[in-house]
C-alpha positions as a LaTeX table, in Angstrom:
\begin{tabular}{lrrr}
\hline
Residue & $x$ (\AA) & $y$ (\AA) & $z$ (\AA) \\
\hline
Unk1 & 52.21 & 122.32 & 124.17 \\
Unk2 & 49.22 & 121.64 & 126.70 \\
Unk3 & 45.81 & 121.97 & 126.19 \\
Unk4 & 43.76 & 120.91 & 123.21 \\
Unk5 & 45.61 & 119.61 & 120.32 \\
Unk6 & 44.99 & 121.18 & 117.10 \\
Unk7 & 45.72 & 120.07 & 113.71 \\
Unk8 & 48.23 & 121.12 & 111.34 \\
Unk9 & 47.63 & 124.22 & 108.97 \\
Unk10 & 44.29 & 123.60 & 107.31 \\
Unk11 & 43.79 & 126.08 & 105.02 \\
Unk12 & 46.27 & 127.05 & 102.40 \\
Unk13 & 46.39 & 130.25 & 101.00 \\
Unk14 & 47.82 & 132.21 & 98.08 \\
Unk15 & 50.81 & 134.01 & 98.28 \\
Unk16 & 51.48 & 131.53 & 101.59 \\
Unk17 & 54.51 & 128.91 & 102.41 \\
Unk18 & 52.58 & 125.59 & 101.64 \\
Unk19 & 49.71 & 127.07 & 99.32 \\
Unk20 & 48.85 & 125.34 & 96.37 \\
Unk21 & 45.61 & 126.60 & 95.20 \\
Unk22 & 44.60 & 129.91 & 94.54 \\
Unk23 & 41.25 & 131.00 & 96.38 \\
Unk24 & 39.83 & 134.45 & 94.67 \\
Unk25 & 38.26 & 135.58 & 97.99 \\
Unk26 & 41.18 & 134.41 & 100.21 \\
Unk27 & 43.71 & 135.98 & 97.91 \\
Unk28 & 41.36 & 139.43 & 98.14 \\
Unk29 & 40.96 & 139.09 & 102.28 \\
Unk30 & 44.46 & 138.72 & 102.30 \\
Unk31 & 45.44 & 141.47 & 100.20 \\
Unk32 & 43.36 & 143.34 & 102.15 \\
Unk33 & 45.21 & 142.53 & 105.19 \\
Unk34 & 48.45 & 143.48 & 103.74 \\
Unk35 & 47.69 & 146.81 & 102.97 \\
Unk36 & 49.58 & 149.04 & 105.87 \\
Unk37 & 47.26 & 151.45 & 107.63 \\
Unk38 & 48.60 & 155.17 & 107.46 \\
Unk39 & 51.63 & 155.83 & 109.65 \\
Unk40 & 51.90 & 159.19 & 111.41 \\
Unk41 & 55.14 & 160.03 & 112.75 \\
Unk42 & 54.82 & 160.07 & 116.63 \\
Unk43 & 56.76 & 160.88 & 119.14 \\
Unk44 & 59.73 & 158.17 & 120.97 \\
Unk45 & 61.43 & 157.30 & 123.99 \\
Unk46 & 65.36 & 157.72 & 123.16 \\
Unk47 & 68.03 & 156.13 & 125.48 \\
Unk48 & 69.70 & 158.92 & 127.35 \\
Unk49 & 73.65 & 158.79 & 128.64 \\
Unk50 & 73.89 & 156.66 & 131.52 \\
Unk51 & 71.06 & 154.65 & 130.25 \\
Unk52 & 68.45 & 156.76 & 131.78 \\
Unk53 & 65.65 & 157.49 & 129.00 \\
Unk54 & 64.12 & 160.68 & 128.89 \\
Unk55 & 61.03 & 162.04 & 126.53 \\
Unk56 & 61.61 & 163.55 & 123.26 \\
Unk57 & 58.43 & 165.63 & 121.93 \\
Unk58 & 60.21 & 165.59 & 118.44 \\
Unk59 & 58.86 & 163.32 & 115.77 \\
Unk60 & 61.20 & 160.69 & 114.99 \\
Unk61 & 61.05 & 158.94 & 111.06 \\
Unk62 & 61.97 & 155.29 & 110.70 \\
Unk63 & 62.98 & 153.70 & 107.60 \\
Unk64 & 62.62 & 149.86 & 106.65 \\
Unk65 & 65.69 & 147.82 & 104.31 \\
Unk66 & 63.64 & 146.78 & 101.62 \\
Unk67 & 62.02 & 149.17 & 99.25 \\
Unk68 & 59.91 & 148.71 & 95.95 \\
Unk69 & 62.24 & 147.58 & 93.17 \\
Unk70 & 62.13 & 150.14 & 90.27 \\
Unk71 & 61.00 & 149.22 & 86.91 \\
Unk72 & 59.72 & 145.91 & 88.32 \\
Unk73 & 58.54 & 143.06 & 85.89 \\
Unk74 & 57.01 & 140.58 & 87.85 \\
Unk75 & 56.78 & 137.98 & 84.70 \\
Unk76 & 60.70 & 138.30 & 84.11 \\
Unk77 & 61.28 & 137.58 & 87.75 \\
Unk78 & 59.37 & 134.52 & 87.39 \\
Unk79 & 60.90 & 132.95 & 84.47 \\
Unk80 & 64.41 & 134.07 & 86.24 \\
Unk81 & 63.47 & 132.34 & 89.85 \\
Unk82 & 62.28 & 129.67 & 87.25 \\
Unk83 & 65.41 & 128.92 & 85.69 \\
Unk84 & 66.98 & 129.10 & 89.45 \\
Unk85 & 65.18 & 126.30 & 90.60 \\
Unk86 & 65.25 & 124.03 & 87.36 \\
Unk87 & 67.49 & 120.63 & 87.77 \\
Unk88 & 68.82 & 119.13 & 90.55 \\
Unk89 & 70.81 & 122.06 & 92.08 \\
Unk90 & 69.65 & 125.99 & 92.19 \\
Unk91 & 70.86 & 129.00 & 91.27 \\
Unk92 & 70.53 & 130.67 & 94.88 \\
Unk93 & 72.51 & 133.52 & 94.64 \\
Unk94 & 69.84 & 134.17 & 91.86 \\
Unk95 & 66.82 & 133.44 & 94.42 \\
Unk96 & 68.77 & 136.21 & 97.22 \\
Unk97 & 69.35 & 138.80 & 94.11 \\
Unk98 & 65.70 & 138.83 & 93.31 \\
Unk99 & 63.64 & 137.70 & 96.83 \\
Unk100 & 65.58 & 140.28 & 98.86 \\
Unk101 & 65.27 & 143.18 & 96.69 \\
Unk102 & 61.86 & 143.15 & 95.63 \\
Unk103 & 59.22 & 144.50 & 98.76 \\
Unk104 & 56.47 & 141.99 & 99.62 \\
Unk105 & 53.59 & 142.76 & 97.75 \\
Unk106 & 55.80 & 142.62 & 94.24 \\
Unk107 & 56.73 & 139.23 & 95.94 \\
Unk108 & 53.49 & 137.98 & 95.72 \\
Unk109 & 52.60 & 139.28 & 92.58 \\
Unk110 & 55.97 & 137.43 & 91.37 \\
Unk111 & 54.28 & 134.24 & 93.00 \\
Unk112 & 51.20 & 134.86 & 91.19 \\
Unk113 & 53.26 & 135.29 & 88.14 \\
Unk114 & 55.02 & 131.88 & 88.66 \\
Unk115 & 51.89 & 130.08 & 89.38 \\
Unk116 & 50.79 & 130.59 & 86.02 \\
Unk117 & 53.52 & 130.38 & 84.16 \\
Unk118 & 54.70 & 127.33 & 85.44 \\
Unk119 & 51.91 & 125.63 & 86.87 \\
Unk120 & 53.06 & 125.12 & 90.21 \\
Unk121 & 53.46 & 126.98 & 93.89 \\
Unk122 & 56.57 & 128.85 & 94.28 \\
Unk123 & 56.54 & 128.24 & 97.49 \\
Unk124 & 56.29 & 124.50 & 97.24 \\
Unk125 & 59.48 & 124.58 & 95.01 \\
Unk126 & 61.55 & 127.03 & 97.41 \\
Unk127 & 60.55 & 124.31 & 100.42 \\
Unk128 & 61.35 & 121.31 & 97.99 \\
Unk129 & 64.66 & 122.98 & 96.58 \\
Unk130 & 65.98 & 124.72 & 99.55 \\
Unk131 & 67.07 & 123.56 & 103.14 \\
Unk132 & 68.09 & 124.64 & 107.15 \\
Unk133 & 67.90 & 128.03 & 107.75 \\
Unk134 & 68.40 & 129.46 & 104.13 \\
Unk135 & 64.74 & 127.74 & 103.44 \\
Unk136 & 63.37 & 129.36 & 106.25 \\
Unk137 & 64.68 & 132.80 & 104.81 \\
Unk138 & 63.69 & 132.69 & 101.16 \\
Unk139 & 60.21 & 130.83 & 102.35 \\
Unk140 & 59.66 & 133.43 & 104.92 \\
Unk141 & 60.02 & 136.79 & 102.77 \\
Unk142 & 57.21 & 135.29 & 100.72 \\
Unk143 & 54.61 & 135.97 & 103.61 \\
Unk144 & 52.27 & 138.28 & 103.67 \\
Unk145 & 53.73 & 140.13 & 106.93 \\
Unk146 & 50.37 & 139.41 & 109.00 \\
Unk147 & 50.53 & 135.77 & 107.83 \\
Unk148 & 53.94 & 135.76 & 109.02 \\
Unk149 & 53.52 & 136.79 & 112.39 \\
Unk150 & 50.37 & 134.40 & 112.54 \\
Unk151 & 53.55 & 131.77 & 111.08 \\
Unk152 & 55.34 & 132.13 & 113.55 \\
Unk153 & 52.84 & 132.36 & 116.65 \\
Unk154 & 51.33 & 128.95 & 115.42 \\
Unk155 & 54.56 & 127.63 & 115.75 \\
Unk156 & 55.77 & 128.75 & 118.92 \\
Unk157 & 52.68 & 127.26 & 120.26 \\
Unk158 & 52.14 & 124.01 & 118.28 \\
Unk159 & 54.63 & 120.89 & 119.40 \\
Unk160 & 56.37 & 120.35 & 122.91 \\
Unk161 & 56.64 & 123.61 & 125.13 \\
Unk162 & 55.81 & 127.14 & 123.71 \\
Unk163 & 58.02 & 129.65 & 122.68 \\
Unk164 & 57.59 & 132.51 & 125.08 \\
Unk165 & 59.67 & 134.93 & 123.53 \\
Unk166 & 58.44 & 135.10 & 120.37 \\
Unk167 & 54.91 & 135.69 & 121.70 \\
Unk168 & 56.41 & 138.45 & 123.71 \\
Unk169 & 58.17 & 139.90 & 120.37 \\
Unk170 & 55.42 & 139.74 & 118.49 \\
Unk171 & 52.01 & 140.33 & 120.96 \\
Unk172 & 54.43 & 143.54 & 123.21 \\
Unk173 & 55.49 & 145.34 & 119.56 \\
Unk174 & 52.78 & 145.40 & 116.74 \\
Unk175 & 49.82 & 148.14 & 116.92 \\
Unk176 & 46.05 & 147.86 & 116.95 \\
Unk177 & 45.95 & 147.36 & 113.33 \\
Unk178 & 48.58 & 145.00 & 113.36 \\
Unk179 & 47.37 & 142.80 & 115.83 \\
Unk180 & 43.61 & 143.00 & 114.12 \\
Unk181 & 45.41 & 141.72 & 111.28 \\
Unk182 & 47.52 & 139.21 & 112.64 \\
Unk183 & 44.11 & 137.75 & 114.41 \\
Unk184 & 42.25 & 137.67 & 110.89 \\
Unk185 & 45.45 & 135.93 & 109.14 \\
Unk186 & 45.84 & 133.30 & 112.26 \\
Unk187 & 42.31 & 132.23 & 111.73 \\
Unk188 & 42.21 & 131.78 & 107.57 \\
Unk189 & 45.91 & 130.25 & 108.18 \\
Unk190 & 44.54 & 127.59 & 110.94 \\
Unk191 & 41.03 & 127.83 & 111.20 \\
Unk192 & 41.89 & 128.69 & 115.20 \\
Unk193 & 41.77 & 131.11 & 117.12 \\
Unk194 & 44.46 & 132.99 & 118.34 \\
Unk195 & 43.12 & 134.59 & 121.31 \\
Unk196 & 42.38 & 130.29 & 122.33 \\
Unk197 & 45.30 & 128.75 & 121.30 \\
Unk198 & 47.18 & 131.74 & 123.92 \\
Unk199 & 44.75 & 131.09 & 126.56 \\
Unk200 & 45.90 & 127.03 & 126.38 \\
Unk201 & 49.31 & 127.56 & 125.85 \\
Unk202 & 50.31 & 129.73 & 128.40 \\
Unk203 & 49.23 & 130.62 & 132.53 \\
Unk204 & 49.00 & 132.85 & 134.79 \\
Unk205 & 49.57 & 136.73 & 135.07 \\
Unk206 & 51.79 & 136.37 & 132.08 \\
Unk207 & 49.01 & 134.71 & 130.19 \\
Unk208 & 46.73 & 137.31 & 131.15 \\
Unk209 & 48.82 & 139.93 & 130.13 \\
Unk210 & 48.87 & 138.59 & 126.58 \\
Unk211 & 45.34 & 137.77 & 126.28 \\
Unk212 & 45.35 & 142.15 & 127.17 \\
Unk213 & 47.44 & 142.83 & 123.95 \\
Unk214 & 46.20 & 140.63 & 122.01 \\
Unk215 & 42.35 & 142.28 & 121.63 \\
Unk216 & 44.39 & 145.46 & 120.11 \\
Unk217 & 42.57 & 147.88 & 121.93 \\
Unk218 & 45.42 & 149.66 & 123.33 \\
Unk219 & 44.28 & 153.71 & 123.19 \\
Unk220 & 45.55 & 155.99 & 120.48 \\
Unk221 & 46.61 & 159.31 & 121.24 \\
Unk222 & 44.42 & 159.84 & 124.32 \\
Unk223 & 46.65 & 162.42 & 127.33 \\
Unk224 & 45.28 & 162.65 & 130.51 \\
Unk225 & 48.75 & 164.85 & 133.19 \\
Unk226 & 46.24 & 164.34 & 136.05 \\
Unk227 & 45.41 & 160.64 & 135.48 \\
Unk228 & 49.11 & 160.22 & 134.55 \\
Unk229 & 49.84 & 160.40 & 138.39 \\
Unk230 & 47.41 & 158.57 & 139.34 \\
Unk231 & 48.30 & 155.65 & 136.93 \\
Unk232 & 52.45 & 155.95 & 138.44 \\
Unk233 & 51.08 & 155.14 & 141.86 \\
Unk234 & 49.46 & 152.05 & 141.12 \\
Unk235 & 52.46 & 151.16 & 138.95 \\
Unk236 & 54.41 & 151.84 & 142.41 \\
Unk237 & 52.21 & 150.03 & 144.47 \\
Unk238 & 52.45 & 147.09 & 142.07 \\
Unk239 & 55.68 & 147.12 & 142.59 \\
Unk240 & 56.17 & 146.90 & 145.98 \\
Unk241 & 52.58 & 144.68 & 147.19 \\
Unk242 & 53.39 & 142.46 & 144.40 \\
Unk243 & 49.48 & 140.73 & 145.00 \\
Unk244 & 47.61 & 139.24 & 142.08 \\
Unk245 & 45.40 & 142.18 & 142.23 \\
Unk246 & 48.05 & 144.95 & 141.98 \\
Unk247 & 49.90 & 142.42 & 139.08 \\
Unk248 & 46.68 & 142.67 & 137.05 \\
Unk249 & 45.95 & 146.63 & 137.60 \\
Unk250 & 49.61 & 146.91 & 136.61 \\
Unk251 & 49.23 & 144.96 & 133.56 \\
Unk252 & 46.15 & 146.56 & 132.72 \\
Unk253 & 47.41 & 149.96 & 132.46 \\
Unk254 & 50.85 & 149.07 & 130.54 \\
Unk255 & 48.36 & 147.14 & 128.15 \\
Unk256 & 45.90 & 149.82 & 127.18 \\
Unk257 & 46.60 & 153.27 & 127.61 \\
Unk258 & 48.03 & 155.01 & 125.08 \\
Unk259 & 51.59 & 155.31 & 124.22 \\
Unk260 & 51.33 & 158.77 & 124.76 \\
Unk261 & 49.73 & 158.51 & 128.08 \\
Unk262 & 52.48 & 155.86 & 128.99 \\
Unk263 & 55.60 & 158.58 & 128.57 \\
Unk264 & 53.85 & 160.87 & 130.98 \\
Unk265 & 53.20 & 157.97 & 133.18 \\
Unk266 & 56.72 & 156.47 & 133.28 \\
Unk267 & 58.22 & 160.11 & 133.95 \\
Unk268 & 55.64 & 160.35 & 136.92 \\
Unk269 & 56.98 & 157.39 & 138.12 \\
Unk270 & 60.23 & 158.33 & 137.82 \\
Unk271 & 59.42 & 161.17 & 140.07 \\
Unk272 & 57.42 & 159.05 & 142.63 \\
Unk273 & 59.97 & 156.52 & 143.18 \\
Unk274 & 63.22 & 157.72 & 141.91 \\
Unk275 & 63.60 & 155.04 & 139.86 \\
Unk276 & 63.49 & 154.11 & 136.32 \\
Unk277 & 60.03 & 151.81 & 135.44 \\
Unk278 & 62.10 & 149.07 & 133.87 \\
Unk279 & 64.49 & 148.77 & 136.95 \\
Unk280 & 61.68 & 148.57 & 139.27 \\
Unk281 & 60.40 & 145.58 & 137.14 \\
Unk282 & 62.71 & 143.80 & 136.82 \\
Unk283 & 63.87 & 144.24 & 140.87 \\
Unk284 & 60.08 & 143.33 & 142.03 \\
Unk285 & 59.19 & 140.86 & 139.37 \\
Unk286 & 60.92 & 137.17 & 137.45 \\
Unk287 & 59.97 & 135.10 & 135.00 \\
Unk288 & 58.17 & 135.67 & 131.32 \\
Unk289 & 55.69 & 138.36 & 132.82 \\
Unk290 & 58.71 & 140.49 & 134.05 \\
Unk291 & 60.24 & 139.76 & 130.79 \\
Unk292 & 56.66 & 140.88 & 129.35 \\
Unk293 & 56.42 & 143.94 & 131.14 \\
Unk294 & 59.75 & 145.24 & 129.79 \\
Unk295 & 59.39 & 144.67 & 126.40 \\
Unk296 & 55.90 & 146.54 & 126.45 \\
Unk297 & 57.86 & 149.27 & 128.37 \\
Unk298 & 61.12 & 149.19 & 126.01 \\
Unk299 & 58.48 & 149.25 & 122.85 \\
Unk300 & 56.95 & 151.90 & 123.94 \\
Unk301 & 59.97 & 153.87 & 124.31 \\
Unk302 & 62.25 & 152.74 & 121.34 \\
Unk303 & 60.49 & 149.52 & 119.16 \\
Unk304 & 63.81 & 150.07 & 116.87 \\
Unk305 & 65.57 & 150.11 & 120.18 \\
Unk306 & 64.36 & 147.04 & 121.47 \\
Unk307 & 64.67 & 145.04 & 118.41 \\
Unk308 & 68.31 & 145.86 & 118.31 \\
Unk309 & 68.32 & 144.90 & 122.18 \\
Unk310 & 66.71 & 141.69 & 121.15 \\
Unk311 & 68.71 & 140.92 & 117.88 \\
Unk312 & 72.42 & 141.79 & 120.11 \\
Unk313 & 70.95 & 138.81 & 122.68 \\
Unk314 & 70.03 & 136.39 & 120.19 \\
Unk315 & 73.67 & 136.96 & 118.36 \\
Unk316 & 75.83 & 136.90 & 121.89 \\
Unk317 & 73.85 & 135.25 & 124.67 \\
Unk318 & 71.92 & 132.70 & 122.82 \\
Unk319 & 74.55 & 131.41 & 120.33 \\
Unk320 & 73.12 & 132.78 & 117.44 \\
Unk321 & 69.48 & 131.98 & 118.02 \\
Unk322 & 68.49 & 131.89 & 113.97 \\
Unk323 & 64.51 & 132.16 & 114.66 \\
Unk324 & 64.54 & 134.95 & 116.45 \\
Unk325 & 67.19 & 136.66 & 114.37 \\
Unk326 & 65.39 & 135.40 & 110.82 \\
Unk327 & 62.03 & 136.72 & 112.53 \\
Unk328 & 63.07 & 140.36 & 113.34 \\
Unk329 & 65.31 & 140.76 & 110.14 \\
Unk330 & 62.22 & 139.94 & 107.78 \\
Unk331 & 59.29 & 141.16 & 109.89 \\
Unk332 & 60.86 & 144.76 & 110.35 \\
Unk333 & 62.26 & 144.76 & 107.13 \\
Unk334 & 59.77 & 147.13 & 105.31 \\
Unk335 & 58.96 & 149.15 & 108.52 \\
Unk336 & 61.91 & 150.29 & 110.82 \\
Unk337 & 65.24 & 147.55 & 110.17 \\
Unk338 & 67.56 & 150.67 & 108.51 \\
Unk339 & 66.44 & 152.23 & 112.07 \\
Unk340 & 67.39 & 149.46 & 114.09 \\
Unk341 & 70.75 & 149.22 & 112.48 \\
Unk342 & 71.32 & 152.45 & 113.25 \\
Unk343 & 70.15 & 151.77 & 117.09 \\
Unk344 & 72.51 & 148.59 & 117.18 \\
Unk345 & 75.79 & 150.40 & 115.98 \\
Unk346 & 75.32 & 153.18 & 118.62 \\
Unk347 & 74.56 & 150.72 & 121.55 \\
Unk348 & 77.41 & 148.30 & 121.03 \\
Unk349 & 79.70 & 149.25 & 119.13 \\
Unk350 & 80.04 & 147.21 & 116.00 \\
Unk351 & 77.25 & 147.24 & 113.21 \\
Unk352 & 74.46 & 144.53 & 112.63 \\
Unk353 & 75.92 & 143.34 & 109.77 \\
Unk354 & 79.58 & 142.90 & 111.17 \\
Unk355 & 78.01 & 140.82 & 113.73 \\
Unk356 & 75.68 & 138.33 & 111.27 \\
Unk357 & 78.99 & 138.02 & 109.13 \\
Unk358 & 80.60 & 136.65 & 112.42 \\
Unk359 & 78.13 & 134.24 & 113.22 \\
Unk360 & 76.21 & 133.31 & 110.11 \\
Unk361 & 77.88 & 131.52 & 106.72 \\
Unk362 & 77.07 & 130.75 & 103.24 \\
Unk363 & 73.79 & 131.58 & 101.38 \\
Unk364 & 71.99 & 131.68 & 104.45 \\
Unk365 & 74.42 & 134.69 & 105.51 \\
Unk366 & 74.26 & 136.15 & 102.12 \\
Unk367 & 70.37 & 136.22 & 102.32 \\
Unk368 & 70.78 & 138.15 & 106.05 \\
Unk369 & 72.85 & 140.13 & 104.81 \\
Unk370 & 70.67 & 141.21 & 101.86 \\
Unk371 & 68.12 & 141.82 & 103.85 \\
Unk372 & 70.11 & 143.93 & 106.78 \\
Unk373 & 71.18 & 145.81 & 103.57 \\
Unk374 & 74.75 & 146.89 & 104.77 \\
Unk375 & 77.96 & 147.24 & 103.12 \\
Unk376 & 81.49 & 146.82 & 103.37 \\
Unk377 & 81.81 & 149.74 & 105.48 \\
Unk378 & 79.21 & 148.66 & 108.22 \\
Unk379 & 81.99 & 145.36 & 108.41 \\
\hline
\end{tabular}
């Protein structure tokens, strides 16, 4: 980390890993930021055959893992997750049954439940009870999903070195009101702010390209053909000047028009160049603002498809890299994971949850596997 050092998380909140005292006007702001703004179905960039992708005007639904539990009784999930964590040992299986099958806000009314019944901070007892990456599982389903992605932004920043690609998963995927959100949560969470602790932690064009998403003021819905063309030719000239100016202009318009605007764009492009945006990208540019770049471009296309992308490098060419694969799992969970299951299986072959059975063991696999919600015919 470089830059000014900041202190460790300095405000706790309710319904938070590491709260222990319940705020009435915290609890309310952050209620408020968990409530999801309206989603319309809009149009998506599918992956044609031979890898090419090509526009689809048809409205596309996506559907998250995790649903509301029926006939939920947050009191008798309390005094059950009780009972698991009594003693020396716990009843985990018991923590996976009821943490994974319950959506978030019923989690947090469970933790509110808990707190009073009990006196004490479910999350405290999940961090004192559980360890490795199973902790980090059960601990992070009890975020409020703007606190988490303000979770795990602190922490890619805070320590030695940053961790680029989770502000690229994060800052390249989550809408206006996301990111609004996520800004609101990052500053009750740390008393910082986010937009800073970017700015110190990261350089150049990359860093200005992030500092661009992260102000959420990408346009919504806004088609301009003419300006389309116009807006391919400066993405061409980037390309091939490569200068700090035409990084910036390129940048600029990948950052802020409108998704819409962005599929006419690429396809003019496509018909400037004869060649596919992301190719062009990655032949003229290196480094975390190519990697950038793409992941705006693939998100704008496919989000589901790029989070399977992401989740089939983490499990093959990193090893098995468990932060990224706990992140995506539990952040997309409620929005667009059943989607990105279904992405996965058609891109390479074997399921999602074939692959985490692999890779992952014990609890901690039960708990991924919970959440991936697949079955013995996905295997």
């Amino acid at each position: 980390m470089t830059g000014s050092s900041r202190s460790k998380e300095s405000t706790r909140i309710p319904g938070n890993p590491g709260s222990n005292t319940h705020d009435s006007e915290t609890l309310a702001a952050l209620r408020t930021l968990a409530t999801p703004a309206a989603r319309a179905p809009v149009p998506v960039m599918r992956l044609a055959e031979g890898g090419a992708f090509k526009h689809s005007c048809k409205a596309v639904q996506v559907q998250g893992t995790i649903f509301p539990a029926p006939n939920f009784n947050p009191i008798m999930d309390a005094q059950m997750l009780g009972g698991a964590l009594q003693g020396f040992g716990c009843d985990k299986d018991m923590l996976i049954d009821i943490l994974t099958q319950r959506c978030n806000a019923q989690r947090l009314m469970i933790a509110e439940a808990y707190q009073s019944m009990y006196g004490r901070d479910l999350i405290g007892d999940l961090k004192e009870k559980l360890s490795d990456h199973f902790k980090d599982v059960m601990v992070g389903l009890m975020y409020l999903p703007p606190s988490y992605d303000a979770h795990e932004l602190w922490h890619a920043m805070k320590g030695v070195g940053t961790e680029e690609n989770c502000l690229i998963d994060i800052l390249a995927s989550r809408t206006n009101g996301e990111i609004f959100q996520m800004r609101e949560a990052y500053c009750l969470q740390y008393s910082s702010n986010l937009q800073e602790d970017i700015y110190s932690e990261t350089s150049g064009h990359f860093r200005d390209t992030l500092m661009n998403l992260v102000q959420g003021t990408r346009e919504e819905g806004y088609t301009d053909p003419a300006m389309a063309a116009q807006d391919a030719m400066v993405l061409w000239e980037a390309c091939q000047q490569k200068t700090g100016e035409h990084k910036t202009m390129l940048q600029m318009i990948l950052c802020n028009k409108s998704c819409q605007q962005l599929w006419l764009v690429f396809q003019e492009f496509q018909n400037i160049s004869g060649q596919d945006i992301v190719d062009a990208i990655n032949e003229c540019y290196d480094g975390y603002f190519q990697e950038l770049l793409v992941a705006i471009v693939l998100c704008v296309r496919d989000k589901p498809g790029y989070f399977a992308y992401r989740l089939y490098s983490a499990i093959h060419d990193f090893g098995f890299h468990n932060k990224t694969i706990i992140r995506i799992l539990i952040a997309r969970s409620e929005i667009d994971l059943m989607t990105i299951r279904k992405r996965y299986k058609e891109r390479y072959g074997k399921s999602l949850f074939h692959d985490i059975k692999n890779c992952a063991s014990g609890h901690y696999e039960k708990a991924l596997l919970a959440i991936c919600a697949g079955d013995a015919e996905d295997y």
